[in-house]
Amino acid sequence: MSARAPVRDPSAAEREIHERAAAAKIRLRFDKSVQRLLDDVKTALADAIPDGQAIIFAVTAPIRRRAKTAIAIEALVRAGLTATGGVCSTIEDNRVRIRRVRKVPAGKPKVLGFVHNPESDADALLTLAEAHLLGRG
């Protein structure tokens, strides 16, 4: 078993989005498997997103195949999301929504990910995160 860096604390932007999601009654998940999935995708895509852009993704819980799900999300992003509207897909029995955001100010995160309960509205979550990234919310 390889040594793994401890799970990082969320950025200020992520904490604020988490608070807004909770206020909107969007239930997010924060267990260890979720944190590792988010860290894996963020690490894999850290240098792949051009300046002025960001990727936001939302995955339904529970995550059963974390590594395969992370690899598939990375592959979808690298394959090129051309529309701001993004992609909806099912990966390893989890519904996944990915959205590319353009005109993101410098200093904002380039990759934001969220894992939510199945009954939560992923589109509302992505819209909330997008508004935050663009300084509208």
Short mmCIF file of N, CA, C and O in Angstrom, two decimals:
data_model
loop_
_atom_site.label_atom_id
_atom_site.label_comp_id
_atom_site.label_asym_id
_atom_site.label_seq_id
_atom_site.Cartn_x
_atom_site.Cartn_y
_atom_site.Cartn_z
N MET A 1 0.85 -1.18 0.00
CA MET A 1 0.00 0.00 0.00
C MET A 1 0.89 1.23 0.00
O MET A 1 1.78 1.38 0.82
N SER A 2 0.66 2.15 -0.91
CA SER A 2 1.51 3.33 -1.02
C SER A 2 1.09 4.40 -0.02
O SER A 2 -0.06 4.51 0.36
N ALA A 3 2.07 5.19 0.38
CA ALA A 3 1.79 6.31 1.28
C ALA A 3 1.05 7.38 0.51
O ALA A 3 1.32 7.60 -0.66
N ARG A 4 0.14 8.02 1.17
CA ARG A 4 -0.67 9.03 0.51
C ARG A 4 -0.65 10.29 1.36
O ARG A 4 -0.74 10.23 2.57
N ALA A 5 -0.56 11.43 0.70
CA ALA A 5 -0.60 12.70 1.41
C ALA A 5 -1.96 12.84 2.10
O ALA A 5 -2.96 12.33 1.61
N PRO A 6 -2.00 13.50 3.23
CA PRO A 6 -3.29 13.69 3.90
C PRO A 6 -4.24 14.51 3.04
O PRO A 6 -3.80 15.31 2.22
N VAL A 7 -5.51 14.27 3.24
CA VAL A 7 -6.53 15.01 2.49
C VAL A 7 -6.42 16.48 2.84
O VAL A 7 -6.33 16.86 4.00
N ARG A 8 -6.40 17.32 1.81
CA ARG A 8 -6.25 18.76 2.01
C ARG A 8 -7.55 19.39 2.46
O ARG A 8 -8.63 18.92 2.13
N ASP A 9 -7.41 20.50 3.15
CA ASP A 9 -8.58 21.30 3.50
C ASP A 9 -9.09 21.96 2.22
O ASP A 9 -8.30 22.32 1.34
N PRO A 10 -10.39 22.15 2.12
CA PRO A 10 -10.91 22.83 0.93
C PRO A 10 -10.45 24.29 0.88
O PRO A 10 -10.19 24.90 1.91
N SER A 11 -10.38 24.82 -0.33
CA SER A 11 -10.00 26.22 -0.49
C SER A 11 -11.11 27.11 0.05
O SER A 11 -12.23 26.65 0.31
N ALA A 12 -10.81 28.39 0.19
CA ALA A 12 -11.82 29.35 0.66
C ALA A 12 -13.02 29.35 -0.30
O ALA A 12 -14.16 29.41 0.14
N ALA A 13 -12.74 29.27 -1.60
CA ALA A 13 -13.84 29.25 -2.59
C ALA A 13 -14.71 28.02 -2.39
O ALA A 13 -15.94 28.11 -2.40
N GLU A 14 -14.07 26.86 -2.16
CA GLU A 14 -14.85 25.64 -1.95
C GLU A 14 -15.67 25.72 -0.67
O GLU A 14 -16.83 25.30 -0.66
N ARG A 15 -15.08 26.25 0.40
CA ARG A 15 -15.84 26.37 1.65
C ARG A 15 -17.06 27.24 1.47
O ARG A 15 -18.15 26.92 1.95
N GLU A 16 -16.90 28.34 0.75
CA GLU A 16 -18.04 29.23 0.52
C GLU A 16 -19.12 28.54 -0.32
O GLU A 16 -20.31 28.66 -0.04
N ILE A 17 -18.70 27.81 -1.33
CA ILE A 17 -19.67 27.08 -2.16
C ILE A 17 -20.36 26.01 -1.33
O ILE A 17 -21.57 25.82 -1.44
N HIS A 18 -19.62 25.31 -0.46
CA HIS A 18 -20.22 24.30 0.42
C HIS A 18 -21.30 24.94 1.29
O HIS A 18 -22.39 24.37 1.46
N GLU A 19 -21.02 26.12 1.84
CA GLU A 19 -22.00 26.81 2.68
C GLU A 19 -23.24 27.19 1.88
O GLU A 19 -24.37 27.03 2.35
N ARG A 20 -23.04 27.69 0.68
CA ARG A 20 -24.17 28.08 -0.16
C ARG A 20 -24.98 26.86 -0.60
O ARG A 20 -26.20 26.93 -0.69
N ALA A 21 -24.29 25.76 -0.87
CA ALA A 21 -24.99 24.53 -1.24
C ALA A 21 -25.85 24.05 -0.07
O ALA A 21 -27.01 23.66 -0.26
N ALA A 22 -25.31 24.10 1.14
CA ALA A 22 -26.07 23.69 2.32
C ALA A 22 -27.30 24.57 2.50
O ALA A 22 -28.39 24.07 2.79
N ALA A 23 -27.13 25.88 2.28
CA ALA A 23 -28.27 26.80 2.39
C ALA A 23 -29.33 26.50 1.34
O ALA A 23 -30.52 26.70 1.59
N ALA A 24 -28.90 26.00 0.18
CA ALA A 24 -29.83 25.66 -0.90
C ALA A 24 -30.36 24.23 -0.75
O ALA A 24 -31.03 23.72 -1.64
N LYS A 25 -30.03 23.58 0.37
CA LYS A 25 -30.46 22.22 0.67
C LYS A 25 -29.91 21.19 -0.31
O LYS A 25 -30.55 20.19 -0.62
N ILE A 26 -28.70 21.45 -0.83
CA ILE A 26 -27.99 20.49 -1.66
C ILE A 26 -27.05 19.76 -0.71
O ILE A 26 -26.16 20.36 -0.12
N ARG A 27 -27.27 18.46 -0.57
CA ARG A 27 -26.50 17.69 0.40
C ARG A 27 -25.24 17.14 -0.23
O ARG A 27 -25.30 16.31 -1.12
N LEU A 28 -24.10 17.63 0.26
CA LEU A 28 -22.80 17.20 -0.23
C LEU A 28 -22.22 16.13 0.69
O LEU A 28 -22.59 16.04 1.85
N ARG A 29 -21.30 15.36 0.13
CA ARG A 29 -20.64 14.30 0.89
C ARG A 29 -19.17 14.67 1.08
O ARG A 29 -18.55 15.26 0.20
N PHE A 30 -18.61 14.26 2.24
CA PHE A 30 -17.24 14.63 2.58
C PHE A 30 -16.44 13.47 3.16
O PHE A 30 -15.40 13.69 3.76
N ASP A 31 -16.87 12.23 2.96
CA ASP A 31 -16.14 11.11 3.54
C ASP A 31 -14.78 10.93 2.86
O ASP A 31 -14.47 11.58 1.87
N LYS A 32 -13.97 10.05 3.40
CA LYS A 32 -12.60 9.87 2.93
C LYS A 32 -12.55 9.48 1.45
O LYS A 32 -11.72 10.00 0.69
N SER A 33 -13.40 8.59 1.01
CA SER A 33 -13.41 8.17 -0.39
C SER A 33 -13.74 9.34 -1.31
O SER A 33 -13.14 9.51 -2.38
N VAL A 34 -14.67 10.16 -0.90
CA VAL A 34 -15.04 11.36 -1.67
C VAL A 34 -13.85 12.30 -1.77
O VAL A 34 -13.51 12.78 -2.85
N GLN A 35 -13.19 12.56 -0.65
CA GLN A 35 -12.05 13.46 -0.65
C GLN A 35 -10.93 12.95 -1.54
O GLN A 35 -10.30 13.71 -2.27
N ARG A 36 -10.72 11.65 -1.55
CA ARG A 36 -9.68 11.08 -2.41
C ARG A 36 -10.05 11.19 -3.88
O ARG A 36 -9.20 11.49 -4.72
N LEU A 37 -11.31 10.96 -4.20
CA LEU A 37 -11.76 11.14 -5.60
C LEU A 37 -11.52 12.57 -6.04
O LEU A 37 -10.93 12.81 -7.10
N LEU A 38 -11.94 13.52 -5.24
CA LEU A 38 -11.77 14.94 -5.58
C LEU A 38 -10.30 15.29 -5.72
O LEU A 38 -9.90 15.96 -6.68
N ASP A 39 -9.48 14.83 -4.78
CA ASP A 39 -8.04 15.11 -4.86
C ASP A 39 -7.41 14.48 -6.10
O ASP A 39 -6.58 15.10 -6.76
N ASP A 40 -7.80 13.25 -6.42
CA ASP A 40 -7.26 12.56 -7.60
C ASP A 40 -7.56 13.33 -8.88
O ASP A 40 -6.69 13.54 -9.72
N VAL A 41 -8.81 13.77 -9.03
CA VAL A 41 -9.19 14.49 -10.25
C VAL A 41 -8.49 15.85 -10.30
O VAL A 41 -7.95 16.24 -11.34
N LYS A 42 -8.47 16.57 -9.19
CA LYS A 42 -7.81 17.88 -9.16
C LYS A 42 -6.34 17.75 -9.50
O LYS A 42 -5.80 18.55 -10.27
N THR A 43 -5.67 16.76 -8.93
CA THR A 43 -4.25 16.55 -9.19
C THR A 43 -4.02 16.21 -10.66
O THR A 43 -3.11 16.75 -11.30
N ALA A 44 -4.84 15.33 -11.21
CA ALA A 44 -4.67 14.91 -12.60
C ALA A 44 -4.89 16.04 -13.58
O ALA A 44 -4.26 16.08 -14.64
N LEU A 45 -5.77 16.97 -13.24
CA LEU A 45 -6.13 18.04 -14.19
C LEU A 45 -5.47 19.38 -13.87
O LEU A 45 -5.70 20.36 -14.58
N ALA A 46 -4.67 19.43 -12.83
CA ALA A 46 -4.11 20.70 -12.36
C ALA A 46 -3.47 21.53 -13.47
O ALA A 46 -3.65 22.75 -13.52
N ASP A 47 -2.71 20.91 -14.35
CA ASP A 47 -2.01 21.65 -15.39
C ASP A 47 -2.71 21.59 -16.74
O ASP A 47 -2.21 22.15 -17.71
N ALA A 48 -3.84 20.92 -16.82
CA ALA A 48 -4.52 20.72 -18.11
C ALA A 48 -5.52 21.83 -18.45
O ALA A 48 -5.91 21.96 -19.60
N ILE A 49 -5.92 22.61 -17.46
CA ILE A 49 -6.95 23.62 -17.67
C ILE A 49 -6.27 24.95 -18.00
O ILE A 49 -5.47 25.45 -17.22
N PRO A 50 -6.61 25.54 -19.15
CA PRO A 50 -5.97 26.81 -19.53
C PRO A 50 -6.34 27.95 -18.58
O PRO A 50 -7.39 27.93 -17.93
N ASP A 51 -5.47 28.96 -18.52
CA ASP A 51 -5.77 30.15 -17.72
C ASP A 51 -7.08 30.76 -18.21
O ASP A 51 -7.39 30.75 -19.40
N GLY A 52 -7.86 31.27 -17.27
CA GLY A 52 -9.13 31.90 -17.62
C GLY A 52 -10.27 30.91 -17.73
O GLY A 52 -11.39 31.28 -18.07
N GLN A 53 -10.00 29.63 -17.47
CA GLN A 53 -11.04 28.61 -17.53
C GLN A 53 -11.02 27.79 -16.25
O GLN A 53 -10.05 27.79 -15.51
N ALA A 54 -12.12 27.08 -16.02
CA ALA A 54 -12.22 26.17 -14.89
C ALA A 54 -13.13 25.02 -15.30
O ALA A 54 -13.95 25.15 -16.21
N ILE A 55 -12.97 23.92 -14.59
CA ILE A 55 -13.83 22.76 -14.75
C ILE A 55 -14.53 22.55 -13.42
O ILE A 55 -13.89 22.55 -12.36
N ILE A 56 -15.84 22.37 -13.48
CA ILE A 56 -16.63 22.05 -12.30
C ILE A 56 -17.28 20.70 -12.58
O ILE A 56 -17.83 20.50 -13.66
N PHE A 57 -17.22 19.80 -11.63
CA PHE A 57 -17.89 18.52 -11.82
C PHE A 57 -18.65 18.12 -10.56
O PHE A 57 -18.29 18.51 -9.45
N ALA A 58 -19.71 17.36 -10.78
CA ALA A 58 -20.54 16.85 -9.68
C ALA A 58 -20.80 15.37 -9.93
O ALA A 58 -21.09 14.97 -11.06
N VAL A 59 -20.67 14.58 -8.88
CA VAL A 59 -20.82 13.13 -8.96
C VAL A 59 -21.81 12.71 -7.89
O VAL A 59 -21.74 13.18 -6.75
N THR A 60 -22.71 11.77 -8.23
CA THR A 60 -23.62 11.26 -7.22
C THR A 60 -22.91 10.25 -6.33
O THR A 60 -22.03 9.52 -6.77
N ALA A 61 -23.32 10.22 -5.08
CA ALA A 61 -22.80 9.25 -4.12
C ALA A 61 -23.74 8.04 -4.12
O ALA A 61 -24.88 8.16 -4.56
N PRO A 62 -23.30 6.92 -3.66
CA PRO A 62 -21.99 6.62 -3.11
C PRO A 62 -20.98 6.29 -4.22
O PRO A 62 -21.35 5.80 -5.28
N ILE A 63 -19.73 6.55 -3.94
CA ILE A 63 -18.64 6.25 -4.88
C ILE A 63 -18.18 4.83 -4.57
O ILE A 63 -17.67 4.56 -3.49
N ARG A 64 -18.36 3.94 -5.53
CA ARG A 64 -17.97 2.55 -5.31
C ARG A 64 -16.61 2.22 -5.93
O ARG A 64 -15.89 1.38 -5.44
N ARG A 65 -16.30 2.85 -7.04
CA ARG A 65 -15.04 2.59 -7.74
C ARG A 65 -14.33 3.92 -7.96
O ARG A 65 -14.29 4.45 -9.05
N ARG A 66 -13.74 4.40 -6.89
CA ARG A 66 -13.16 5.74 -6.87
C ARG A 66 -12.10 5.94 -7.94
O ARG A 66 -12.15 6.90 -8.70
N ALA A 67 -11.13 5.05 -8.03
CA ALA A 67 -10.03 5.23 -8.98
C ALA A 67 -10.53 5.22 -10.42
O ALA A 67 -10.13 6.07 -11.22
N LYS A 68 -11.40 4.28 -10.76
CA LYS A 68 -11.92 4.22 -12.13
C LYS A 68 -12.78 5.44 -12.44
O LYS A 68 -12.75 5.95 -13.56
N THR A 69 -13.53 5.91 -11.47
CA THR A 69 -14.36 7.10 -11.68
C THR A 69 -13.47 8.32 -11.92
O THR A 69 -13.72 9.11 -12.84
N ALA A 70 -12.41 8.47 -11.14
CA ALA A 70 -11.50 9.60 -11.30
C ALA A 70 -10.84 9.58 -12.68
O ALA A 70 -10.76 10.60 -13.36
N ILE A 71 -10.39 8.41 -13.11
CA ILE A 71 -9.75 8.28 -14.43
C ILE A 71 -10.73 8.63 -15.54
O ILE A 71 -10.38 9.32 -16.50
N ALA A 72 -11.96 8.18 -15.42
CA ALA A 72 -12.97 8.46 -16.45
C ALA A 72 -13.32 9.95 -16.51
O ALA A 72 -13.50 10.51 -17.59
N ILE A 73 -13.42 10.60 -15.35
CA ILE A 73 -13.69 12.04 -15.34
C ILE A 73 -12.55 12.79 -16.01
O ILE A 73 -12.76 13.66 -16.85
N GLU A 74 -11.32 12.42 -15.66
CA GLU A 74 -10.16 13.05 -16.27
C GLU A 74 -10.18 12.86 -17.79
O GLU A 74 -9.94 13.80 -18.55
N ALA A 75 -10.50 11.66 -18.24
CA ALA A 75 -10.54 11.38 -19.68
C ALA A 75 -11.60 12.23 -20.39
O ALA A 75 -11.34 12.75 -21.48
N LEU A 76 -12.76 12.38 -19.77
CA LEU A 76 -13.81 13.22 -20.37
C LEU A 76 -13.34 14.66 -20.52
O LEU A 76 -13.57 15.30 -21.54
N VAL A 77 -12.70 15.18 -19.49
CA VAL A 77 -12.22 16.56 -19.52
C VAL A 77 -11.14 16.71 -20.58
O VAL A 77 -11.16 17.63 -21.40
N ARG A 78 -10.19 15.80 -20.58
CA ARG A 78 -9.09 15.88 -21.55
C ARG A 78 -9.56 15.69 -22.99
O ARG A 78 -8.95 16.22 -23.91
N ALA A 79 -10.64 14.94 -23.18
CA ALA A 79 -11.18 14.74 -24.52
C ALA A 79 -11.73 16.04 -25.08
O ALA A 79 -11.91 16.17 -26.28
N GLY A 80 -11.99 16.99 -24.19
CA GLY A 80 -12.38 18.32 -24.65
C GLY A 80 -13.85 18.61 -24.53
O GLY A 80 -14.66 18.13 -25.31
N LEU A 81 -14.18 19.35 -23.52
CA LEU A 81 -15.53 19.87 -23.39
C LEU A 81 -15.55 21.19 -24.15
O LEU A 81 -14.90 22.14 -23.74
N THR A 82 -16.25 21.23 -25.25
CA THR A 82 -16.23 22.45 -26.05
C THR A 82 -17.34 23.42 -25.67
O THR A 82 -17.20 24.61 -25.85
N ALA A 83 -18.42 22.91 -25.14
CA ALA A 83 -19.53 23.79 -24.80
C ALA A 83 -19.47 24.15 -23.32
O ALA A 83 -19.08 23.34 -22.49
N THR A 84 -19.85 25.37 -23.01
CA THR A 84 -19.90 25.78 -21.61
C THR A 84 -20.92 24.94 -20.86
O THR A 84 -20.77 24.67 -19.69
N GLY A 85 -21.95 24.46 -21.57
CA GLY A 85 -23.00 23.66 -20.94
C GLY A 85 -22.50 22.37 -20.34
O GLY A 85 -23.02 21.89 -19.37
N GLY A 86 -21.46 21.77 -20.93
CA GLY A 86 -20.84 20.60 -20.33
C GLY A 86 -21.37 19.27 -20.80
O GLY A 86 -21.98 19.15 -21.86
N VAL A 87 -21.13 18.27 -19.96
CA VAL A 87 -21.42 16.88 -20.29
C VAL A 87 -22.15 16.22 -19.13
O VAL A 87 -21.83 16.48 -17.97
N CYS A 88 -23.10 15.35 -19.47
CA CYS A 88 -23.76 14.50 -18.48
C CYS A 88 -23.43 13.06 -18.88
O CYS A 88 -23.54 12.71 -20.06
N SER A 89 -23.05 12.24 -17.93
CA SER A 89 -22.68 10.88 -18.23
C SER A 89 -22.90 10.01 -17.00
O SER A 89 -23.13 10.52 -15.90
N THR A 90 -22.82 8.70 -17.20
CA THR A 90 -22.83 7.77 -16.08
C THR A 90 -21.50 7.05 -16.11
O THR A 90 -21.11 6.47 -17.13
N ILE A 91 -20.80 7.10 -14.98
CA ILE A 91 -19.49 6.48 -14.86
C ILE A 91 -19.52 5.58 -13.63
O ILE A 91 -19.78 6.06 -12.52
N GLU A 92 -19.27 4.29 -13.84
CA GLU A 92 -19.23 3.33 -12.72
C GLU A 92 -20.47 3.46 -11.82
O GLU A 92 -20.36 3.50 -10.60
N ASP A 93 -21.63 3.55 -12.44
CA ASP A 93 -22.92 3.65 -11.74
C ASP A 93 -23.16 4.98 -11.03
O ASP A 93 -24.08 5.09 -10.22
N ASN A 94 -22.33 5.97 -11.29
CA ASN A 94 -22.53 7.30 -10.70
C ASN A 94 -22.86 8.28 -11.81
O ASN A 94 -22.21 8.28 -12.85
N ARG A 95 -23.90 9.11 -11.58
CA ARG A 95 -24.20 10.17 -12.54
C ARG A 95 -23.15 11.27 -12.37
O ARG A 95 -22.85 11.69 -11.25
N VAL A 96 -22.61 11.72 -13.49
CA VAL A 96 -21.56 12.73 -13.47
C VAL A 96 -21.96 13.86 -14.40
O VAL A 96 -22.41 13.64 -15.52
N ARG A 97 -21.82 15.08 -13.90
CA ARG A 97 -22.02 16.28 -14.72
C ARG A 97 -20.73 17.07 -14.67
O ARG A 97 -20.16 17.28 -13.60
N ILE A 98 -20.28 17.52 -15.85
CA ILE A 98 -19.04 18.29 -15.96
C ILE A 98 -19.35 19.54 -16.75
O ILE A 98 -20.02 19.48 -17.78
N ARG A 99 -18.86 20.66 -16.26
CA ARG A 99 -19.09 21.93 -16.94
C ARG A 99 -17.78 22.71 -17.03
O ARG A 99 -17.06 22.83 -16.06
N ARG A 100 -17.49 23.21 -18.23
CA ARG A 100 -16.34 24.10 -18.42
C ARG A 100 -16.85 25.53 -18.27
O ARG A 100 -17.89 25.90 -18.81
N VAL A 101 -16.11 26.32 -17.52
CA VAL A 101 -16.46 27.73 -17.30
C VAL A 101 -15.36 28.58 -17.91
O VAL A 101 -14.18 28.35 -17.65
N ARG A 102 -15.76 29.54 -18.70
CA ARG A 102 -14.80 30.45 -19.33
C ARG A 102 -14.85 31.82 -18.64
O ARG A 102 -15.79 32.13 -17.93
N LYS A 103 -13.81 32.61 -18.88
CA LYS A 103 -13.69 33.96 -18.33
C LYS A 103 -13.62 33.96 -16.80
O LYS A 103 -14.19 34.82 -16.14
N VAL A 104 -12.90 32.99 -16.27
CA VAL A 104 -12.72 32.87 -14.83
C VAL A 104 -11.56 33.78 -14.42
O VAL A 104 -10.48 33.70 -15.00
N PRO A 105 -11.76 34.65 -13.45
CA PRO A 105 -10.69 35.55 -13.01
C PRO A 105 -9.49 34.77 -12.44
O PRO A 105 -9.65 33.69 -11.88
N ALA A 106 -8.32 35.36 -12.56
CA ALA A 106 -7.11 34.77 -11.99
C ALA A 106 -7.29 34.61 -10.49
O ALA A 106 -7.97 35.40 -9.84
N GLY A 107 -6.69 33.58 -9.95
CA GLY A 107 -6.77 33.34 -8.52
C GLY A 107 -7.90 32.42 -8.10
O GLY A 107 -7.93 31.97 -6.96
N LYS A 108 -8.82 32.16 -9.00
CA LYS A 108 -9.92 31.23 -8.69
C LYS A 108 -9.46 29.82 -8.99
O LYS A 108 -8.61 29.59 -9.85
N PRO A 109 -10.03 28.82 -8.32
CA PRO A 109 -9.65 27.43 -8.59
C PRO A 109 -9.95 27.04 -10.04
O PRO A 109 -10.94 27.49 -10.61
N LYS A 110 -9.09 26.20 -10.61
CA LYS A 110 -9.30 25.74 -11.99
C LYS A 110 -10.11 24.45 -12.03
O LYS A 110 -10.67 24.12 -13.06
N VAL A 111 -10.15 23.71 -10.94
CA VAL A 111 -10.91 22.47 -10.88
C VAL A 111 -11.67 22.45 -9.55
O VAL A 111 -11.06 22.55 -8.49
N LEU A 112 -12.98 22.35 -9.63
CA LEU A 112 -13.83 22.23 -8.45
C LEU A 112 -14.67 20.98 -8.61
O LEU A 112 -15.28 20.77 -9.67
N GLY A 113 -14.71 20.16 -7.59
CA GLY A 113 -15.52 18.95 -7.66
C GLY A 113 -16.37 18.80 -6.43
O GLY A 113 -16.00 19.24 -5.33
N PHE A 114 -17.51 18.15 -6.62
CA PHE A 114 -18.46 17.94 -5.54
C PHE A 114 -19.08 16.56 -5.68
O PHE A 114 -19.35 16.11 -6.79
N VAL A 115 -19.31 15.91 -4.56
CA VAL A 115 -20.04 14.65 -4.54
C VAL A 115 -21.28 14.91 -3.71
O VAL A 115 -21.21 15.44 -2.60
N HIS A 116 -22.43 14.56 -4.27
CA HIS A 116 -23.71 14.89 -3.63
C HIS A 116 -24.60 13.66 -3.54
O HIS A 116 -24.39 12.67 -4.23
N ASN A 117 -25.57 13.75 -2.66
CA ASN A 117 -26.55 12.68 -2.55
C ASN A 117 -27.39 12.64 -3.83
O ASN A 117 -27.59 13.68 -4.48
N PRO A 118 -27.90 11.46 -4.20
CA PRO A 118 -28.63 11.31 -5.47
C PRO A 118 -29.84 12.24 -5.61
O PRO A 118 -30.16 12.66 -6.71
N GLU A 119 -30.49 12.57 -4.51
CA GLU A 119 -31.69 13.40 -4.60
C GLU A 119 -31.37 14.89 -4.77
O GLU A 119 -32.25 15.70 -5.06
N SER A 120 -30.12 15.27 -4.61
CA SER A 120 -29.73 16.67 -4.76
C SER A 120 -29.65 17.05 -6.24
O SER A 120 -29.38 16.22 -7.09
N ASP A 121 -29.87 18.33 -6.51
CA ASP A 121 -29.89 18.86 -7.87
C ASP A 121 -28.48 19.25 -8.31
O ASP A 121 -27.96 20.29 -7.91
N ALA A 122 -27.87 18.40 -9.14
CA ALA A 122 -26.49 18.64 -9.60
C ALA A 122 -26.40 19.91 -10.44
O ALA A 122 -25.42 20.64 -10.34
N ASP A 123 -27.41 20.17 -11.27
CA ASP A 123 -27.37 21.37 -12.10
C ASP A 123 -27.38 22.63 -11.25
O ASP A 123 -26.66 23.59 -11.53
N ALA A 124 -28.18 22.63 -10.19
CA ALA A 124 -28.21 23.78 -9.28
C ALA A 124 -26.85 23.95 -8.60
O ALA A 124 -26.36 25.08 -8.45
N LEU A 125 -26.22 22.85 -8.24
CA LEU A 125 -24.90 22.90 -7.61
C LEU A 125 -23.86 23.48 -8.58
O LEU A 125 -23.09 24.36 -8.21
N LEU A 126 -23.87 23.02 -9.82
CA LEU A 126 -22.91 23.53 -10.80
C LEU A 126 -23.16 25.00 -11.10
O LEU A 126 -22.21 25.78 -11.25
N THR A 127 -24.41 25.40 -11.17
CA THR A 127 -24.75 26.80 -11.42
C THR A 127 -24.29 27.68 -10.26
O THR A 127 -23.73 28.76 -10.47
N LEU A 128 -24.47 27.20 -9.05
CA LEU A 128 -24.02 27.93 -7.86
C LEU A 128 -22.50 28.09 -7.88
O LEU A 128 -21.97 29.18 -7.66
N ALA A 129 -21.78 27.00 -8.19
CA ALA A 129 -20.32 27.05 -8.24
C ALA A 129 -19.83 27.97 -9.38
O ALA A 129 -18.90 28.74 -9.20
N GLU A 130 -20.50 27.89 -10.52
CA GLU A 130 -20.13 28.74 -11.65
C GLU A 130 -20.31 30.21 -11.30
O GLU A 130 -19.43 31.04 -11.58
N ALA A 131 -21.43 30.55 -10.68
CA ALA A 131 -21.68 31.94 -10.29
C ALA A 131 -20.59 32.42 -9.33
O ALA A 131 -20.12 33.56 -9.43
N HIS A 132 -20.19 31.57 -8.41
CA HIS A 132 -19.13 31.95 -7.47
C HIS A 132 -17.81 32.20 -8.21
O HIS A 132 -17.14 33.20 -7.96
N LEU A 133 -17.46 31.30 -9.10
CA LEU A 133 -16.21 31.46 -9.86
C LEU A 133 -16.18 32.74 -10.67
O LEU A 133 -15.15 33.38 -10.83
N LEU A 134 -17.33 33.13 -11.20
CA LEU A 134 -17.42 34.32 -12.05
C LEU A 134 -17.71 35.59 -11.26
O LEU A 134 -17.89 36.66 -11.85
N GLY A 135 -17.77 35.45 -9.93
CA GLY A 135 -17.99 36.62 -9.09
C GLY A 135 -19.42 37.13 -9.09
O GLY A 135 -19.66 38.29 -8.78
N ARG A 136 -20.34 36.27 -9.42
CA ARG A 136 -21.76 36.66 -9.46
C ARG A 136 -22.53 36.20 -8.23
O ARG A 136 -23.74 36.37 -8.19
N GLY A 137 -21.87 35.55 -7.33
CA GLY A 137 -22.66 35.01 -6.23
C GLY A 137 -21.90 34.83 -4.97
O GLY A 137 -20.77 34.83 -4.80
#
